[in-house]
Amino acid sequence: QVQLVESGGGLVQAGGSLRLSCAASGSISRINTMGWYRQAPGKQRELVATITSSGSTNYADSVKGRFTISRDNAKNTVYLQMNSLKLEDTAVYYCNADGFIATSMGPKAWDAWGQGTLVIVSS
């Protein structure tokens, strides 16, 4: 079982910055892609950014140039540095990761979500 725990959310004024963290724990043999998604009130969950195990990144157009995703493979942790925050960035931010665990029957794929951390951007 793999658990993801997010931290770093909170209240910030527009134009400010926040850094989110997400640590994976459990029976992890390998983590492939890690990423951040968000869900604003009344809207569907959407991709914010992802990063592969080799460091390739992908961003939503709405956050390009403002957000930076990074990861520390030794700590099984992914980060999201959010700068120049806008009112429309207000949402619950969820961490996601996928990978494999070793079992007696061979490698087993997993996909996990964190419980979410709330980011509120005020004017």
Short mmCIF file of C-alpha atoms in Angstrom, two decimals, residues 8-14 17-18 20 41 82 85-93 117-123:
data_model
loop_
_atom_site.label_atom_id
_atom_site.label_comp_id
_atom_site.label_asym_id
_atom_site.label_seq_id
_atom_site.Cartn_x
_atom_site.Cartn_y
_atom_site.Cartn_z
CA GLY A 8 2.11 23.40 2.25
CA GLY A 9 -1.31 24.70 1.36
CA GLY A 10 -2.80 27.79 2.91
CA LEU A 11 -4.01 31.32 2.38
CA VAL A 12 -1.94 33.71 0.30
CA GLN A 13 -2.52 37.05 -1.35
CA ALA A 14 -2.61 37.37 -5.10
CA SER A 17 4.01 32.30 -3.49
CA LEU A 18 3.46 28.91 -1.91
CA LEU A 20 3.52 22.36 -1.89
CA PRO A 41 -15.22 24.66 -6.42
CA MET A 82 3.78 28.32 -7.09
CA LEU A 85 -0.51 33.27 -7.67
CA LYS A 86 -3.84 34.39 -9.07
CA LEU A 87 -7.34 34.25 -7.67
CA GLU A 88 -8.15 31.50 -10.16
CA ASP A 89 -5.47 29.28 -8.64
CA THR A 90 -7.71 28.78 -5.62
CA ALA A 91 -8.43 25.06 -5.38
CA VAL A 92 -7.75 21.85 -3.55
CA TYR A 93 -4.44 20.55 -4.86
CA THR A 117 -4.33 20.43 0.39
CA LEU A 118 -6.33 23.64 0.11
CA VAL A 119 -4.84 26.71 -1.53
CA ILE A 120 -6.77 29.96 -1.24
CA VAL A 121 -5.60 33.04 -3.10
CA SER A 122 -7.14 36.26 -1.85
CA SER A 123 -7.27 39.72 -3.40
#
